[in-house]
């Protein structure tokens, strides 16, 4: 009996589980993209565009898959940009040489007033020009950004930014930076607006010029709005992991509108996908605004807010020059919901709309071209679990370099395929329900049969044991009753006597 009840309980649990389980196909993804690649390579690497992030249901892109023409999944690795920069950046002091306007465009080191030593370092050969007679600085980054060695291996450091420490207490101006390895061929490396304002013991400064990973030995800094006094210059260097993954350039999601919250100085915005945001550019609505702010993020509505950055936001207008606060630097953050809290004691941001630009570096997906084309990339499944392997395990020491592939247009799934997939899932669930119900009914019938048989056996045992003894017992009972009735009157008579 105990086994029957246990079986019934399990059957009921199966029925409840099947009834409450969601209907989905194991291989159903919300979006699929065509992969465009050249024939003949064994491995391909593809940079994931914003459309893949927008379609993903997972913060770690665990629902990304690659399928061949037969619909079979192929092995792949997924290398996020944040995994390529594990070591924090460092600052290295650099040497710089003021150049007069005539020499700034020259390619000869003698006309620049410097000589190049055997190790590539620069040394001055003439007295520097007066501050009013120069508008360019020639910068030697030294060994902080070495060139490629004899083996052709790339250097292990990248220059993220040039930090210029100004002596002037009040300066605001634009600058541009060029980079070169031979002092002859120059290419643009960055631009910025430098700022230093001091008032009542407080200093507001912007001294950082983004270089975005240049590896050139020499830099050339042009002052566009007057030359200030410079105390020192430093190069922010980022050590790069020694792997074969190319560091992708930063992509910006522009024009994100932050809506005002229920509290004064509170603003909310969403990124729309699990983008690994590492830069935030907050565009203030009104010029001549200065306000401290704190930035928070969270993965979803049920998650608590966590602080990710704080800074003094400003937008200052000075004639033809307008200066804004620098970009906020973050650890790569895949949260979708963001909150900005501005100090309103001095008026906050005033009227207007706060807009945001989010900068991020896309992940690189490498896959094995197993099977026949066409290959497709699928994404968007909350039930999917990441099946990515490490890049080293995927390549298995292969000497061939992965060819470049590109994510093409989104593919529309045929309606009949979705209907067939959903119908198959419904049919499987119906079969499970019927099987569980049949087991439950069978077990209940077995319990009823055992109960009925036990009741019949018990009734037969009672009838057989009570029939022979009934008359004798009735007679004895009658005799005892009669005797008792006779004795009682006599007792009453004795009492009366």
Short mmCIF file of N, CA, C and O in Angstrom, two decimals, residues 256-315:
data_model
loop_
_atom_site.label_atom_id
_atom_site.label_comp_id
_atom_site.label_asym_id
_atom_site.label_seq_id
_atom_site.Cartn_x
_atom_site.Cartn_y
_atom_site.Cartn_z
N UNK A 256 21.45 58.62 -26.47
CA UNK A 256 20.60 57.99 -25.46
C UNK A 256 19.99 59.10 -24.59
O UNK A 256 20.72 59.91 -24.01
N UNK A 257 18.68 59.12 -24.49
CA UNK A 257 17.99 60.17 -23.74
C UNK A 257 17.73 59.69 -22.32
O UNK A 257 17.18 58.60 -22.11
N UNK A 258 18.15 60.48 -21.35
CA UNK A 258 17.91 60.17 -19.94
C UNK A 258 16.65 60.89 -19.49
O UNK A 258 16.53 62.11 -19.65
N UNK A 259 15.70 60.15 -18.95
CA UNK A 259 14.45 60.75 -18.49
C UNK A 259 14.58 61.15 -17.02
O UNK A 259 15.27 60.49 -16.24
N UNK A 260 13.91 62.22 -16.67
CA UNK A 260 13.95 62.70 -15.29
C UNK A 260 13.20 61.74 -14.38
O UNK A 260 12.14 61.22 -14.73
N UNK A 261 13.75 61.49 -13.18
CA UNK A 261 13.12 60.60 -12.22
C UNK A 261 12.17 61.33 -11.30
O UNK A 261 11.95 62.55 -11.42
N UNK A 262 11.57 60.63 -10.36
CA UNK A 262 10.61 61.25 -9.44
C UNK A 262 11.26 62.22 -8.46
O UNK A 262 10.60 63.10 -7.94
N UNK A 263 12.56 62.08 -8.21
CA UNK A 263 13.25 62.96 -7.29
C UNK A 263 14.05 64.01 -8.05
O UNK A 263 14.55 63.74 -9.16
N UNK A 264 14.21 65.21 -7.51
CA UNK A 264 15.01 66.24 -8.19
C UNK A 264 16.46 65.77 -8.36
O UNK A 264 17.06 65.17 -7.47
N UNK A 265 17.00 66.04 -9.55
CA UNK A 265 18.38 65.66 -9.83
C UNK A 265 18.58 64.21 -10.18
O UNK A 265 19.73 63.76 -10.29
N UNK A 266 17.52 63.45 -10.38
CA UNK A 266 17.61 62.02 -10.67
C UNK A 266 17.23 61.78 -12.13
O UNK A 266 16.20 62.26 -12.60
N UNK A 267 18.08 61.01 -12.83
CA UNK A 267 17.86 60.72 -14.25
C UNK A 267 18.09 59.23 -14.50
O UNK A 267 18.98 58.62 -13.90
N UNK A 268 17.29 58.66 -15.41
CA UNK A 268 17.37 57.24 -15.73
C UNK A 268 17.51 57.06 -17.24
O UNK A 268 16.92 57.81 -18.03
N UNK A 269 18.30 56.05 -17.64
CA UNK A 269 18.39 55.68 -19.05
C UNK A 269 18.73 54.20 -19.15
O UNK A 269 19.20 53.58 -18.18
N UNK A 270 18.48 53.61 -20.31
CA UNK A 270 18.76 52.18 -20.56
C UNK A 270 19.61 52.08 -21.82
O UNK A 270 19.52 52.89 -22.74
N UNK A 271 20.45 51.05 -21.85
CA UNK A 271 21.31 50.82 -23.00
C UNK A 271 20.66 49.92 -24.04
O UNK A 271 21.07 49.93 -25.20
N UNK A 272 19.68 49.10 -23.63
CA UNK A 272 18.98 48.25 -24.59
C UNK A 272 19.57 46.88 -24.78
O UNK A 272 18.94 46.02 -25.40
N UNK A 273 20.77 46.62 -24.27
CA UNK A 273 21.39 45.32 -24.43
C UNK A 273 22.56 45.19 -23.47
O UNK A 273 22.98 46.16 -22.82
N UNK A 274 23.16 43.99 -23.39
CA UNK A 274 24.29 43.77 -22.47
C UNK A 274 25.61 44.28 -23.04
O UNK A 274 26.60 43.55 -23.14
N UNK A 275 25.64 45.55 -23.42
CA UNK A 275 26.88 46.13 -23.94
C UNK A 275 27.90 46.27 -22.82
O UNK A 275 27.57 46.78 -21.74
N UNK A 276 29.14 45.88 -23.03
CA UNK A 276 30.18 46.05 -21.99
C UNK A 276 30.66 47.51 -21.94
O UNK A 276 31.75 47.84 -22.40
N UNK A 277 29.85 48.37 -21.38
CA UNK A 277 30.12 49.81 -21.39
C UNK A 277 31.35 50.11 -20.54
O UNK A 277 31.43 49.71 -19.38
N UNK A 278 32.31 50.83 -21.12
CA UNK A 278 33.52 51.22 -20.41
C UNK A 278 33.75 52.73 -20.43
O UNK A 278 34.68 53.22 -19.80
N UNK A 279 32.91 53.46 -21.16
CA UNK A 279 32.98 54.91 -21.20
C UNK A 279 31.56 55.47 -21.22
O UNK A 279 30.68 54.91 -21.87
N UNK A 280 31.37 56.57 -20.50
CA UNK A 280 30.11 57.29 -20.53
C UNK A 280 30.40 58.76 -20.81
O UNK A 280 31.26 59.37 -20.16
N UNK A 281 29.68 59.31 -21.77
CA UNK A 281 29.78 60.72 -22.08
C UNK A 281 28.43 61.37 -21.76
O UNK A 281 27.43 61.10 -22.42
N UNK A 282 28.41 62.19 -20.72
CA UNK A 282 27.17 62.84 -20.29
C UNK A 282 27.14 64.26 -20.86
O UNK A 282 27.99 65.09 -20.52
N UNK A 283 26.18 64.51 -21.73
CA UNK A 283 26.06 65.81 -22.40
C UNK A 283 25.03 66.66 -21.68
O UNK A 283 23.83 66.36 -21.70
N UNK A 284 25.49 67.75 -21.05
CA UNK A 284 24.62 68.60 -20.25
C UNK A 284 23.77 69.49 -21.16
O UNK A 284 24.21 69.91 -22.23
N UNK A 285 22.55 69.79 -20.73
CA UNK A 285 21.64 70.55 -21.60
C UNK A 285 21.98 72.03 -21.73
O UNK A 285 21.68 72.63 -22.76
N UNK A 286 22.60 72.64 -20.72
CA UNK A 286 22.83 74.08 -20.74
C UNK A 286 24.31 74.39 -20.54
O UNK A 286 24.99 73.72 -19.75
N UNK A 287 24.84 75.41 -21.25
CA UNK A 287 26.23 75.83 -21.01
C UNK A 287 26.38 76.51 -19.66
O UNK A 287 25.40 76.90 -19.03
N UNK A 288 27.65 76.61 -19.24
CA UNK A 288 28.00 77.23 -17.96
C UNK A 288 27.29 76.54 -16.79
O UNK A 288 26.65 77.16 -15.95
N UNK A 289 27.41 75.21 -16.81
CA UNK A 289 26.83 74.37 -15.75
C UNK A 289 27.94 73.57 -15.09
O UNK A 289 28.79 72.99 -15.78
N UNK A 290 27.94 73.55 -13.77
CA UNK A 290 28.88 72.74 -12.99
C UNK A 290 28.08 72.04 -11.89
O UNK A 290 27.39 72.71 -11.11
N UNK A 291 28.16 70.71 -11.83
CA UNK A 291 27.38 69.96 -10.83
C UNK A 291 28.03 68.61 -10.56
O UNK A 291 28.32 67.86 -11.52
N UNK A 292 28.29 68.26 -9.30
CA UNK A 292 28.76 66.91 -8.98
C UNK A 292 27.66 65.88 -9.25
O UNK A 292 26.46 66.18 -9.11
N UNK A 293 28.06 64.68 -9.64
CA UNK A 293 27.09 63.63 -9.97
C UNK A 293 27.66 62.27 -9.61
O UNK A 293 28.89 62.07 -9.58
N UNK A 294 26.75 61.32 -9.36
CA UNK A 294 27.10 59.92 -9.08
C UNK A 294 26.32 59.05 -10.05
O UNK A 294 25.11 59.29 -10.28
N UNK A 295 26.96 58.04 -10.62
CA UNK A 295 26.34 57.15 -11.61
C UNK A 295 26.19 55.76 -11.00
O UNK A 295 27.13 55.24 -10.39
N UNK A 296 24.99 55.19 -11.18
CA UNK A 296 24.69 53.84 -10.68
C UNK A 296 24.22 52.98 -11.86
O UNK A 296 23.77 53.49 -12.90
N UNK A 297 24.28 51.66 -11.68
CA UNK A 297 23.76 50.73 -12.69
C UNK A 297 23.22 49.50 -11.99
O UNK A 297 23.56 49.20 -10.85
N UNK A 298 22.36 48.77 -12.71
CA UNK A 298 21.83 47.50 -12.22
C UNK A 298 21.40 46.66 -13.42
O UNK A 298 21.06 47.17 -14.48
N UNK A 299 21.37 45.34 -13.22
CA UNK A 299 21.06 44.42 -14.31
C UNK A 299 19.57 44.37 -14.63
O UNK A 299 19.18 44.19 -15.77
N UNK A 300 18.71 44.51 -13.60
CA UNK A 300 17.27 44.42 -13.81
C UNK A 300 16.51 45.11 -12.71
O UNK A 300 17.09 45.66 -11.76
N UNK A 301 15.18 45.06 -12.81
CA UNK A 301 14.34 45.76 -11.85
C UNK A 301 14.47 45.19 -10.44
O UNK A 301 14.29 45.92 -9.46
N UNK A 302 14.77 43.90 -10.33
CA UNK A 302 14.87 43.28 -9.02
C UNK A 302 16.25 43.42 -8.39
O UNK A 302 16.43 43.08 -7.22
N UNK A 303 17.22 43.90 -9.15
CA UNK A 303 18.60 44.01 -8.64
C UNK A 303 18.80 45.35 -7.95
O UNK A 303 18.17 46.35 -8.32
N UNK A 304 19.65 45.41 -6.94
CA UNK A 304 19.92 46.70 -6.27
C UNK A 304 20.83 47.57 -7.12
O UNK A 304 21.63 47.09 -7.93
N UNK A 305 20.72 48.88 -6.93
CA UNK A 305 21.61 49.82 -7.60
C UNK A 305 23.00 49.73 -6.99
O UNK A 305 23.15 49.57 -5.79
N UNK A 306 24.04 49.84 -7.82
CA UNK A 306 25.41 49.87 -7.34
C UNK A 306 26.14 51.04 -7.99
O UNK A 306 25.96 51.31 -9.18
N UNK A 307 26.95 51.72 -7.22
CA UNK A 307 27.67 52.87 -7.72
C UNK A 307 28.83 52.43 -8.61
O UNK A 307 29.61 51.55 -8.25
N UNK A 308 28.95 53.06 -9.79
CA UNK A 308 30.01 52.69 -10.72
C UNK A 308 30.94 53.85 -11.06
O UNK A 308 32.04 53.63 -11.57
N UNK A 309 30.52 55.10 -10.79
CA UNK A 309 31.38 56.23 -11.10
C UNK A 309 30.86 57.47 -10.39
O UNK A 309 29.68 57.54 -10.00
N UNK A 310 31.74 58.44 -10.23
CA UNK A 310 31.36 59.75 -9.70
C UNK A 310 32.30 60.78 -10.30
O UNK A 310 33.48 60.50 -10.55
N UNK A 311 31.79 61.99 -10.56
CA UNK A 311 32.59 63.03 -11.20
C UNK A 311 31.87 64.35 -11.07
O UNK A 311 30.67 64.41 -10.72
N UNK A 312 32.57 65.42 -11.36
CA UNK A 312 31.98 66.74 -11.46
C UNK A 312 31.67 67.02 -12.92
O UNK A 312 32.59 67.08 -13.76
N UNK A 313 30.41 67.15 -13.25
CA UNK A 313 29.99 67.41 -14.61
C UNK A 313 30.04 68.92 -14.86
O UNK A 313 29.64 69.71 -14.01
N UNK A 314 30.54 69.31 -16.03
CA UNK A 314 30.57 70.73 -16.35
C UNK A 314 30.47 70.93 -17.85
O UNK A 314 30.82 70.06 -18.66
N UNK A 315 29.97 72.10 -18.19
CA UNK A 315 29.92 72.57 -19.58
C UNK A 315 30.13 74.08 -19.53
O UNK A 315 29.24 74.82 -19.10
#
